[in-house]
Amino acid sequence: MYLIELQDLVKSYGTVKALNGLSLKVPTGSLFGLLGPNGSGKTTTLRILCTLLSPDSGKASVAGLDVVKDPRSVRREIGYVAQEVAIDKILTGFELLQLQGDLYHLEPKDRNLRIAELIEKLEMQSWINRRCGTYSGGMRRRLDLASGLLHRPQLLVLDEPTVGLDIESRTAIWQLLLDLKSQGTTVLISSHYLEEVEALADQMAILDKGRVIAEGKPEDLKERLGGDRVTLKVREFSNENESEKVRNLLVNVRGVRQVVVNCVQGFSLNLVVDDESVLPRLREALDRSKIQLFALSHSRASLDDVYLQATGRTLMDAELAASNQRDVKLENKQAMR
Amino acid sequence: MTSTKAIESISSSKGSVRSDLRQETLALTRRLFIQLVRRPSTLIAGVVQPLIWLILFGALFSNAPEGLLPGGMSYGRFLGAGVIVFTAFSGALNAGLPVMFDREFGFLNRLLVAPLSSRNSIIFASVIYITSISLIQSLAIMGTAFLLGYGWPGTTGLFVVLLTLLLLVFAVTALSLGLAFALPGHIELIAVIFVINLPLLFASTALAPISFMPVWLGWLAAVNPLTFAIEPIRAAYGGPLDLGLVILHAPYGDLTGYGCLGILIALSIGLFFLISPLLNRKLA
Ligand SMILES: Nc1ncnc2c1ncn2[C@@H]1O[C@H](COP(=O)(O)OP(=O)(O)O)[C@@H](O)[C@H]1O
Ligand SMILES: [Mg+2]
């Protein structure tokens, strides 16, 4: 059973196609990770899901309810923790939770019990009666989580929930999400951190340029890709000619499936090999041609490789390239209602 | 949304629509009042400024020749009505500011992802909030005017004063909320407020009657909504109140108290219908 079904979503901002035919199914009860670099369309997808934005075309439903036709029913099912959550600096955290409870029409008695429960669970006792303006990033995020959970939604949606947080807050939030999942809540998070998705998600999709380029269980995605990964350098900063020469040498080594010259990372070589038994043969081949080895590392296929395979660049490179180009202030201004 | 859809989604909700609407509107109103109590400077400035007007301007003209003003009113008493209306007016003109900040800081999005039974509750909360502070401020001015010896409207008079203020506040709040959704940011909103505020005061009968003005200004004052609020209140201060009497000699003809109130009612309704499509679109 799928709690969320997205079909062929298209959304443009002016000339920018943020979503370009995105389709996705999120199984009920899963902790689903939406992995993608900056600008790949994660926030746009989640905003459509939470009825803040309507798609140009395509369909989106939550628990069988169409987000465009029946937005109010959809809102009741979702707890949404946005990327940059606005809080009212003048209110205390407690007052904000009360407001939230009233906006979701909780009975006042039930509302107060639920607030008390969440204050304890998220360890907010010592500061919840202070004004929100004084909170640290970690406190704010915990308050956001509490407001998202207040009405006991069957779906919790979090947009990059641990960006900019210290490790302690991050682990606390991870633990909470895992607990929620084990209690049956479906959790959908977006992230550009591989580690986050690896650590949490039991189902995932990789987004690039407004489309899903891979979908499934993280292990399956890696398995399907197959092979081990080797990164190799003959000099700290090599040049294209030299790397091409080495590449031509190595493609013929037995057990090497693919060699890519990575021009972003100082022309290092990225290899896909059968397994670690190939490593000695690589060294041998270089020795024979009198080529010194500067560095070599070996690893199992990772989610980054899944991304690399599909897009020809690493997640990190895509992230860096995109974040330089975006004018977030302007986007916020344009997204204002 | 078709009406059958609406009924379906209503019946699937837990509470009744009306109690949901009350709950969310009260909660949003409560937030605005908490902000006010913790940051009272605008409220205080909103009372102090008109008081200064009242005291300084009242003093400025205290030795004016008797019988200068129509009906032999003292200038302080004449001015009282203008200051009361101006206070309510500038308060209401600011109604859009909190909404604009919510738009800019994204707090509005928090409200929009919640299953509000009607998004009008966001508007209702602003109207309740602004109306209450405008009335509090106006009553403070009226109290001071009384202490300064500028009189007090009788019971019927007080009723007319409050009714007039309500109509004006409602119309101006609608205008300001409309601006808050139509303009791109708070800087523009503040600029517009700044630009309309004082000129509307001077081009009204708040400080002087139309008979003192050059023709062009008299015309402006005679179509200025503030004038239609000032004159009934001034009449209420001027002794036994009869709304059927002519209280405004405009270049285009004479207006009775009922005429002035009628125009204010038409203005409120007109602005409401002008602006609600915009709000519905932005909050859809
Ligand atoms: N309000 C906006 N106005 C213009 N462009 C936008 C706006 N919001 C997002 N975009 C663009 O749409 C693309 C997808 O953005 P987004 O969904 O925020 O991606 P992500 O959350 O994965 O970083 C990006 O290229 C971004 O620059
Ligand atoms: Mg984002």
XYZ file of C-alpha atoms and ligand atoms in Angstrom:
649
model
C 0.000 0.000 0.000
C 1.192 3.474 -0.836
C 0.410 6.474 1.335
C 1.754 8.997 -1.161
C 1.441 8.797 -4.910
C 2.973 11.427 -7.142
C 2.481 11.134 -10.856
C 4.171 13.163 -13.596
C 4.457 16.312 -11.557
C 5.579 19.347 -13.507
C 6.246 22.724 -11.917
C 8.012 25.714 -13.416
C 9.056 29.006 -11.907
C 9.228 31.284 -14.909
C 11.710 29.596 -17.192
C 13.130 27.284 -14.524
C 11.647 23.785 -14.581
C 11.794 22.795 -10.924
C 9.909 19.528 -11.473
C 10.031 17.814 -14.796
C 7.719 14.829 -14.761
C 8.363 13.568 -11.253
C 6.684 10.316 -10.235
C 7.059 8.639 -6.884
C 5.303 6.196 -4.579
C 5.885 6.172 -0.849
C 4.832 2.948 0.920
C 2.686 3.302 4.027
C 4.774 2.964 7.181
C 8.114 3.580 5.527
C 10.811 6.049 6.425
C 11.341 7.432 2.985
C 14.419 9.458 2.014
C 14.359 11.905 -0.869
C 18.002 12.377 -1.778
C 19.140 15.030 -4.207
C 21.521 17.950 -4.569
C 20.543 21.554 -4.082
C 18.052 22.619 -6.743
C 16.929 19.114 -7.672
C 13.341 19.873 -6.665
C 13.004 18.401 -3.169
C 11.390 21.415 -1.551
C 9.081 21.969 -4.499
C 7.896 18.367 -4.274
C 7.223 18.593 -0.546
C 5.428 21.927 -0.897
C 3.096 20.470 -3.477
C 2.431 17.547 -1.171
C 1.620 19.883 1.720
C -0.752 21.949 -0.463
C 1.368 25.091 -0.321
C 1.953 24.960 -4.042
C -0.104 23.584 -6.898
C 1.605 21.713 -9.709
C 1.363 22.921 -13.305
C 0.342 19.403 -14.262
C 0.381 15.897 -12.859
C -1.322 14.348 -9.844
C -0.460 14.082 -6.193
C -2.364 12.271 -3.482
C -1.938 11.501 0.206
C -3.929 8.620 1.696
C -5.980 8.582 -1.474
C -6.890 12.269 -1.120
C -6.055 14.537 -4.024
C -3.911 17.465 -2.862
C -5.423 19.880 -5.366
C -9.067 18.850 -5.102
C -9.269 18.208 -1.394
C -6.472 20.216 0.210
C -8.079 20.612 3.618
C -8.440 16.873 4.165
C -4.852 16.373 3.058
C -3.641 18.987 5.537
C -5.205 17.065 8.400
C -3.157 13.961 7.549
C 0.209 15.713 7.330
C 2.636 17.205 9.800
C 4.983 19.461 7.870
C 8.371 20.645 9.093
C 9.616 23.119 6.505
C 13.231 23.797 5.593
C 13.320 27.222 7.163
C 10.484 27.304 9.596
C 9.096 30.635 10.576
C 8.453 31.059 14.232
C 6.963 33.985 16.060
C 9.834 35.368 18.112
C 7.539 37.095 20.578
C 5.583 33.983 21.554
C 6.973 31.346 23.862
C 7.390 27.843 22.515
C 4.461 26.765 24.654
C 2.183 29.449 23.226
C 3.221 28.510 19.725
C 2.274 24.889 20.374
C -1.088 25.997 21.768
C -1.710 28.058 18.655
C -0.747 25.110 16.497
C -3.104 22.832 18.426
C -5.963 25.265 17.896
C -5.259 25.561 14.188
C -5.611 21.775 13.992
C -8.764 21.912 16.115
C -7.597 19.753 18.984
C -9.884 19.733 22.022
C -8.273 22.134 24.519
C -7.870 19.353 27.093
C -6.398 16.898 24.621
C -4.241 19.674 23.201
C -2.667 20.430 26.571
C -2.051 16.757 27.348
C -0.442 16.261 23.979
C 1.742 19.352 24.407
C 2.913 18.099 27.805
C 3.685 14.711 26.295
C 5.781 16.190 23.494
C 7.590 18.605 25.817
C 8.754 15.604 27.781
C 9.579 13.457 24.789
C 11.634 16.159 23.089
C 13.140 17.371 26.384
C 11.961 20.929 26.035
C 10.985 21.483 29.701
C 13.735 23.914 30.610
C 13.162 26.403 27.817
C 9.649 25.943 26.455
C 8.357 28.950 28.400
C 11.024 31.242 27.032
C 10.355 33.364 23.973
C 11.179 31.670 20.670
C 13.452 34.547 19.702
C 16.022 33.264 22.216
C 16.170 29.688 20.886
C 19.184 28.045 19.285
C 18.919 26.186 15.994
C 18.555 22.848 17.742
C 15.801 24.108 20.054
C 13.902 25.588 17.134
C 14.089 22.366 15.221
C 12.772 20.406 18.182
C 9.928 22.880 18.549
C 9.161 22.515 14.837
C 9.077 18.760 15.220
C 6.733 19.048 18.167
C 4.380 21.289 16.194
C 4.471 18.883 13.290
C 3.597 15.968 15.537
C 1.004 17.694 17.705
C -2.095 16.478 15.859
C -0.752 12.923 15.509
C -0.550 12.951 11.707
C -0.172 9.665 9.877
C 2.444 11.324 7.681
C 5.333 13.464 8.865
C 7.110 15.443 6.148
C 10.488 17.018 6.921
C 12.480 19.166 4.528
C 16.215 18.823 5.237
C 15.609 18.479 8.972
C 19.213 18.438 10.174
C 20.884 21.062 7.997
C 23.079 23.303 10.112
C 22.538 21.374 13.329
C 25.182 20.145 15.761
C 25.836 16.413 15.875
C 24.014 15.951 19.152
C 20.771 17.506 17.912
C 21.116 15.616 14.682
C 21.384 12.223 16.372
C 18.482 13.081 18.657
C 16.304 13.884 15.654
C 17.390 10.755 13.821
C 16.450 8.669 16.841
C 13.062 10.340 17.066
C 12.328 9.668 13.408
C 13.284 6.010 13.808
C 10.998 5.764 16.858
C 8.133 7.331 14.935
C 8.545 4.896 12.131
C 8.549 1.953 14.514
C 5.268 3.282 15.918
C 3.747 3.220 12.454
C 4.020 6.837 11.300
C 5.083 7.248 7.705
C 8.026 9.639 7.546
C 9.192 11.434 4.422
C 12.434 13.374 4.654
C 14.437 15.237 2.061
C 18.171 15.510 2.339
C 21.299 16.232 0.383
C 23.372 14.205 2.869
C 24.073 10.657 1.777
C 24.839 9.642 5.337
C 21.487 10.841 6.545
C 19.549 8.823 4.034
C 21.813 5.801 4.567
C 21.343 6.000 8.322
C 17.585 6.417 8.308
C 15.750 5.476 5.187
C 14.358 2.064 4.415
C 13.064 3.340 1.080
C 14.441 6.125 -1.022
C 14.453 7.990 -4.287
C 17.235 9.980 -5.845
C 16.223 13.244 -7.472
C 18.054 15.119 -10.157
C 16.816 18.093 -12.175
C 13.228 17.576 -11.119
C 13.004 13.868 -11.891
C 13.459 10.623 -10.024
C 16.545 8.888 -11.361
C 16.548 5.888 -9.007
C 14.079 4.490 -6.514
C 13.954 1.583 -4.081
C 15.629 0.237 -0.936
C 19.106 1.748 -0.425
C 20.766 -1.726 -0.382
C 19.004 -2.736 -3.566
C 20.080 0.408 -5.358
C 23.702 -0.231 -4.454
C 23.413 -3.924 -5.241
C 21.872 -3.250 -8.612
C 24.787 -1.019 -9.477
C 27.213 -3.802 -8.548
C 30.976 -3.805 -8.299
C 33.384 -2.035 -5.960
C 34.746 1.469 -6.298
C 38.352 2.531 -6.622
C 39.597 6.102 -6.685
C 43.127 6.490 -7.926
C 45.550 9.358 -8.422
C 48.986 9.334 -10.011
C 49.736 12.842 -8.784
C 47.982 15.241 -6.435
C 46.960 17.516 -9.315
C 47.230 15.684 -12.540
C 46.325 16.946 -16.004
C 43.934 15.630 -18.556
C 46.550 14.138 -20.868
C 48.237 12.182 -18.163
C 44.991 10.881 -16.727
C 43.749 9.841 -20.157
C 46.971 7.882 -20.659
C 46.540 6.075 -17.346
C 42.883 5.461 -18.125
C 43.755 3.739 -21.402
C 46.196 1.584 -19.514
C 43.770 0.545 -16.803
C 40.648 -0.229 -18.840
C 42.397 -3.313 -20.135
C 43.197 -4.741 -16.701
C 41.140 -7.857 -15.993
C 38.244 -7.174 -13.604
C 38.019 -3.441 -14.384
C 34.573 -2.576 -15.688
C 34.775 1.141 -16.178
C 37.221 4.024 -15.742
C 36.083 7.636 -15.592
C 38.365 10.676 -15.449
C 36.961 13.032 -12.838
C 37.950 16.473 -14.045
C 36.403 18.218 -11.042
C 38.581 16.368 -8.523
C 42.007 17.158 -10.004
C 41.673 14.606 -12.813
C 41.576 11.646 -10.486
C 40.357 8.338 -11.874
C 37.138 6.680 -10.727
C 37.044 2.942 -11.401
C 34.335 0.336 -11.140
C 35.905 -3.079 -10.462
C 34.620 -6.601 -9.773
C 36.070 -6.829 -6.240
C 39.244 -6.216 -4.201
C 41.172 -8.967 -6.026
C 41.618 -6.438 -8.825
C 43.752 -4.101 -6.670
C 47.097 -5.980 -6.995
C 46.627 -6.208 -10.740
C 46.115 -2.408 -10.913
C 49.397 -1.785 -9.048
C 51.177 -4.250 -11.318
C 49.967 -2.560 -14.470
C 51.121 0.853 -13.242
C 54.512 -0.571 -12.156
C 55.085 -2.086 -15.522
C 54.576 1.286 -17.213
C 56.773 2.999 -14.597
C 53.933 5.123 -13.300
C 54.039 6.153 -9.654
C 50.912 5.871 -7.595
C 50.021 8.907 -5.486
C 46.854 7.647 -3.814
C 44.420 4.773 -4.057
C 41.254 4.112 -2.135
C 38.794 1.284 -2.367
C 35.180 1.068 -1.213
C 31.905 -0.694 -1.727
C 29.422 0.981 -4.055
C 27.697 3.847 -2.241
C 24.617 5.897 -2.926
C 26.914 8.532 -4.348
C 27.938 6.032 -6.985
C 24.319 5.454 -7.833
C 24.038 9.178 -8.413
C 27.340 9.352 -10.267
C 26.336 6.521 -12.529
C 23.080 8.207 -13.511
C 24.272 11.799 -13.835
C 28.007 11.662 -14.489
C 28.882 13.809 -11.473
C 29.120 13.302 -7.752
C 26.456 14.530 -5.404
C 28.929 16.880 -3.757
C 29.915 18.490 -7.050
C 26.295 18.944 -8.028
C 25.588 20.441 -4.620
C 28.418 22.939 -4.885
C 27.594 23.896 -8.448
C 23.938 24.525 -7.630
C 24.276 26.396 -4.384
C 26.451 29.046 -6.029
C 23.818 29.756 -8.625
C 20.742 30.206 -6.489
C 19.421 33.471 -5.175
C 17.440 32.157 -2.247
C 16.309 35.625 -1.111
C 14.782 36.265 -4.489
C 13.142 32.842 -4.543
C 11.598 33.434 -1.134
C 10.304 36.753 -2.350
C 8.744 35.115 -5.375
C 7.286 32.288 -3.350
C 5.586 34.766 -1.012
C 1.821 34.602 -1.028
C -14.698 23.596 -5.016
C -18.191 22.347 -5.740
C -20.738 22.497 -3.005
C -21.011 18.721 -2.655
C -17.269 18.547 -2.109
C -17.533 21.221 0.528
C -20.244 19.310 2.365
C -18.242 16.106 2.242
C -15.171 17.680 3.727
C -17.229 19.423 6.370
C -18.924 16.239 7.515
C -15.639 14.372 7.678
C -14.170 16.843 10.150
C -14.418 16.139 13.839
C -15.907 19.279 15.359
C -18.584 21.449 13.859
C -17.396 24.018 11.366
C -18.564 26.874 13.504
C -16.702 25.786 16.614
C -13.581 25.104 14.513
C -13.812 28.567 13.049
C -14.218 30.075 16.492
C -11.259 28.110 17.858
C -8.861 29.082 15.095
C -9.983 32.727 14.996
C -9.618 33.085 18.760
C -6.188 31.473 18.687
C -4.987 33.823 15.939
C -6.457 36.836 17.710
C -4.837 35.761 20.949
C -1.463 35.673 19.231
C -1.864 39.278 18.077
C -2.784 40.403 21.580
C 0.165 38.559 23.144
C 2.400 40.413 20.694
C 0.738 43.678 21.639
C 1.175 43.140 25.374
C 4.833 42.204 24.981
C 5.567 44.978 22.502
C 3.189 47.753 23.530
C 5.138 50.617 21.980
C 2.879 50.968 18.927
C -0.219 51.044 21.109
C 1.316 53.640 23.395
C 2.567 55.757 20.491
C -0.891 55.443 18.954
C -2.420 57.064 22.048
C 0.296 59.566 22.853
C 0.578 61.071 19.395
C -3.083 62.092 19.095
C -3.024 63.358 22.671
C -0.205 65.683 21.750
C -2.206 66.862 18.747
C -5.172 67.475 20.941
C -3.283 69.387 23.609
C -1.001 71.414 21.318
C -3.513 72.244 18.615
C -6.192 72.923 21.184
C -3.840 75.379 22.892
C -2.753 76.948 19.618
C -6.246 78.164 18.843
C -7.508 78.697 22.380
C -7.603 82.494 21.954
C -9.238 82.429 18.542
C -12.080 84.946 18.264
C -15.355 83.591 19.574
C -17.875 82.549 16.953
C -15.080 81.782 14.510
C -16.282 78.237 14.072
C -19.746 77.343 12.856
C -22.145 76.879 15.774
C -19.833 78.779 18.117
C -17.899 75.638 19.094
C -14.579 76.017 20.922
C -11.633 74.892 18.832
C -10.676 72.158 21.301
C -14.109 70.629 21.052
C -14.067 71.033 17.269
C -10.690 69.351 17.069
C -11.631 66.448 19.381
C -13.735 64.742 16.725
C -10.944 65.074 14.177
C -8.342 63.602 16.471
C -10.557 60.680 17.490
C -11.216 59.789 13.861
C -7.602 60.257 12.883
C -6.485 57.925 15.682
C -8.831 55.171 14.621
C -7.895 55.760 10.998
C -4.134 55.481 11.432
C -4.535 52.452 13.687
C -6.610 50.685 11.054
C -4.261 51.733 8.291
C -1.550 49.753 10.082
C -3.690 46.598 10.177
C -1.880 45.134 7.209
C 1.575 45.328 8.770
C 1.464 42.184 10.938
C 0.013 40.277 7.987
C 2.751 41.577 5.725
C 5.415 40.456 8.192
C 3.795 37.032 8.370
C 3.944 36.818 4.593
C 7.555 37.915 4.485
C 8.833 35.721 7.294
C 6.843 32.717 6.128
C 4.675 32.443 9.226
C 1.698 32.607 6.909
C 2.796 29.306 5.398
C 2.443 27.718 8.803
C -1.175 28.848 8.806
C -1.740 27.751 5.233
C -0.633 24.142 5.784
C -3.017 23.862 8.737
C -6.530 22.557 8.027
C -8.238 25.862 8.822
C -11.966 25.545 8.379
C -11.838 28.889 6.614
C -8.899 31.061 5.747
C -11.086 34.021 6.528
C -10.170 33.367 10.151
C -6.815 35.005 9.386
C -8.719 38.100 8.247
C -11.238 37.964 11.096
C -8.426 37.872 13.643
C -6.877 41.035 12.188
C -10.207 42.822 12.119
C -11.039 41.910 15.726
C -7.585 42.948 16.866
C -7.474 46.267 15.053
C -11.031 47.163 15.975
C -10.358 46.564 19.650
C -7.193 48.621 19.774
C -8.723 51.404 17.727
C -11.636 51.554 20.150
C -9.341 51.481 23.177
C -7.254 54.306 21.718
C -10.302 56.344 20.777
C -11.814 55.958 24.226
C -8.534 57.112 25.762
C -8.630 60.213 23.556
C -12.273 60.833 24.403
C -11.478 60.538 28.108
C -8.649 63.053 27.835
C -10.736 65.406 25.742
C -13.344 65.281 28.489
C -10.729 66.108 31.126
C -9.500 69.008 29.000
C -13.039 70.377 29.108
C -13.878 69.563 25.494
C -17.078 67.745 26.466
C -18.486 64.250 26.212
C -21.134 62.956 23.833
C -24.304 61.741 25.569
C -25.333 58.089 25.560
C -26.868 58.188 22.101
C -23.932 60.296 21.029
C -21.485 57.705 22.313
C -23.347 55.032 20.393
C -23.097 57.071 17.208
C -19.398 57.732 17.839
C -18.660 54.025 18.241
C -20.771 53.039 15.247
C -19.035 55.611 13.061
C -15.603 54.475 14.199
C -16.495 50.836 13.575
C -17.542 51.580 10.020
C -14.412 53.577 9.322
C -12.107 51.027 10.942
C -13.714 48.216 9.017
C -13.291 49.973 5.678
C -9.719 51.057 6.319
C -8.720 47.646 7.695
C -10.033 46.053 4.522
C -7.989 48.505 2.495
C -4.854 47.874 4.508
C -5.177 44.089 4.363
C -5.697 44.365 0.637
C -2.510 46.410 0.370
C -0.679 43.908 2.561
C -1.387 41.200 0.006
C -1.025 43.345 -3.102
C 2.300 45.010 -2.314
C 5.632 43.177 -2.542
C 6.996 43.948 0.936
C 6.715 45.872 4.186
C 8.872 48.722 2.925
C 6.362 49.464 0.188
C 3.472 49.072 2.614
C 4.989 51.477 5.109
C 5.666 53.935 2.281
C 2.041 53.819 1.160
C 0.789 54.216 4.724
C 3.131 57.148 5.206
C 1.986 58.788 2.001
C -1.755 58.476 2.647
C -1.777 59.191 6.348
C -1.128 62.896 6.825
C -2.512 64.211 3.518
C -5.820 62.539 4.282
C -5.801 64.256 7.660
C -5.113 67.705 6.236
C -7.508 67.264 3.349
C -10.384 66.559 5.711
C -12.469 68.607 8.109
C -10.413 67.361 11.073
C -8.537 70.646 11.604
C -10.763 73.204 9.931
C -14.257 73.386 8.426
C -14.734 73.403 4.663
C -15.728 77.070 4.764
C -12.127 77.950 5.733
C -10.656 76.162 2.732
C -9.908 77.193 -0.830
C -12.310 75.613 -3.303
C -10.024 72.818 -4.479
C -9.215 71.726 -0.937
C -12.870 71.986 0.014
C -13.679 69.554 -2.750
C -11.004 67.136 -1.563
C -12.247 67.362 2.010
C -15.805 66.841 0.849
C -14.990 63.505 -0.797
C -12.539 62.360 1.879
C -13.892 59.389 3.878
C -12.414 60.850 7.062
C -14.792 63.793 6.721
C -17.820 61.495 6.668
C -16.651 60.002 9.938
C -15.608 63.284 11.548
C -18.834 65.189 10.992
C -21.267 62.772 12.724
C -18.878 62.521 15.684
C -18.536 66.284 15.809
C -22.294 66.540 15.740
C -22.468 64.067 18.618
C -20.158 66.377 20.571
C -22.092 69.454 19.607
C -25.166 68.973 21.751
C -28.499 67.208 21.220
C -27.940 64.816 18.374
C -30.214 64.633 15.367
C -28.740 62.633 12.515
C -31.489 63.928 10.252
C -30.000 67.446 10.320
C -27.579 68.721 7.728
C -24.072 68.460 9.187
C -21.858 68.938 6.154
C -22.045 71.770 3.642
C -20.155 70.236 0.748
C -19.571 72.013 -2.582
C -21.835 69.421 -4.235
C -24.647 69.846 -1.736
C -25.657 69.397 1.878
C -25.329 66.083 3.722
C -27.226 64.933 6.801
C -25.821 62.689 9.539
C -27.602 59.756 7.958
C -26.080 60.693 4.633
C -22.568 60.587 6.085
C -23.118 57.243 7.791
C -24.696 55.875 4.613
C -21.612 56.813 2.636
C -19.389 55.090 5.215
C -21.531 51.955 5.032
C -21.356 51.974 1.238
C -17.593 52.476 1.431
C -17.118 49.528 3.808
C -19.227 47.235 1.679
C -17.589 48.438 -1.523
C -14.057 47.924 -0.229
C -14.990 44.537 1.147
C -16.198 43.360 -2.243
C -13.256 44.937 -3.989
C -10.688 43.294 -1.774
C -12.093 39.899 -0.868
C -11.374 38.390 -4.327
C -7.735 39.412 -3.904
C -7.568 37.869 -0.430
C -9.300 34.721 -1.623
C -6.823 34.358 -4.426
C -3.810 34.879 -2.183
C -5.132 32.597 0.527
C -6.631 29.972 -1.781
N 10.266 30.632 -5.766
C 11.116 30.289 -6.734
N 11.333 31.103 -7.764
C 12.175 30.764 -8.752
N 12.847 29.608 -8.805
C 12.683 28.747 -7.804
C 11.813 29.034 -6.713
N 11.838 27.987 -5.856
C 12.679 27.092 -6.408
N 13.198 27.534 -7.563
C 14.124 26.804 -8.444
O 13.569 25.536 -8.680
C 14.555 24.525 -8.613
C 14.179 23.501 -7.548
O 14.224 24.120 -6.288
P 13.900 23.358 -4.938
O 12.642 22.610 -5.084
O 13.960 24.372 -3.846
O 15.104 22.341 -4.826
P 15.807 21.698 -3.545
O 14.872 21.786 -2.384
O 16.089 20.300 -3.947
O 17.066 22.473 -3.306
C 15.862 25.244 -8.357
O 16.501 25.433 -9.600
C 15.461 26.560 -7.784
O 16.406 27.553 -8.101
Mg 15.170 22.612 -0.522
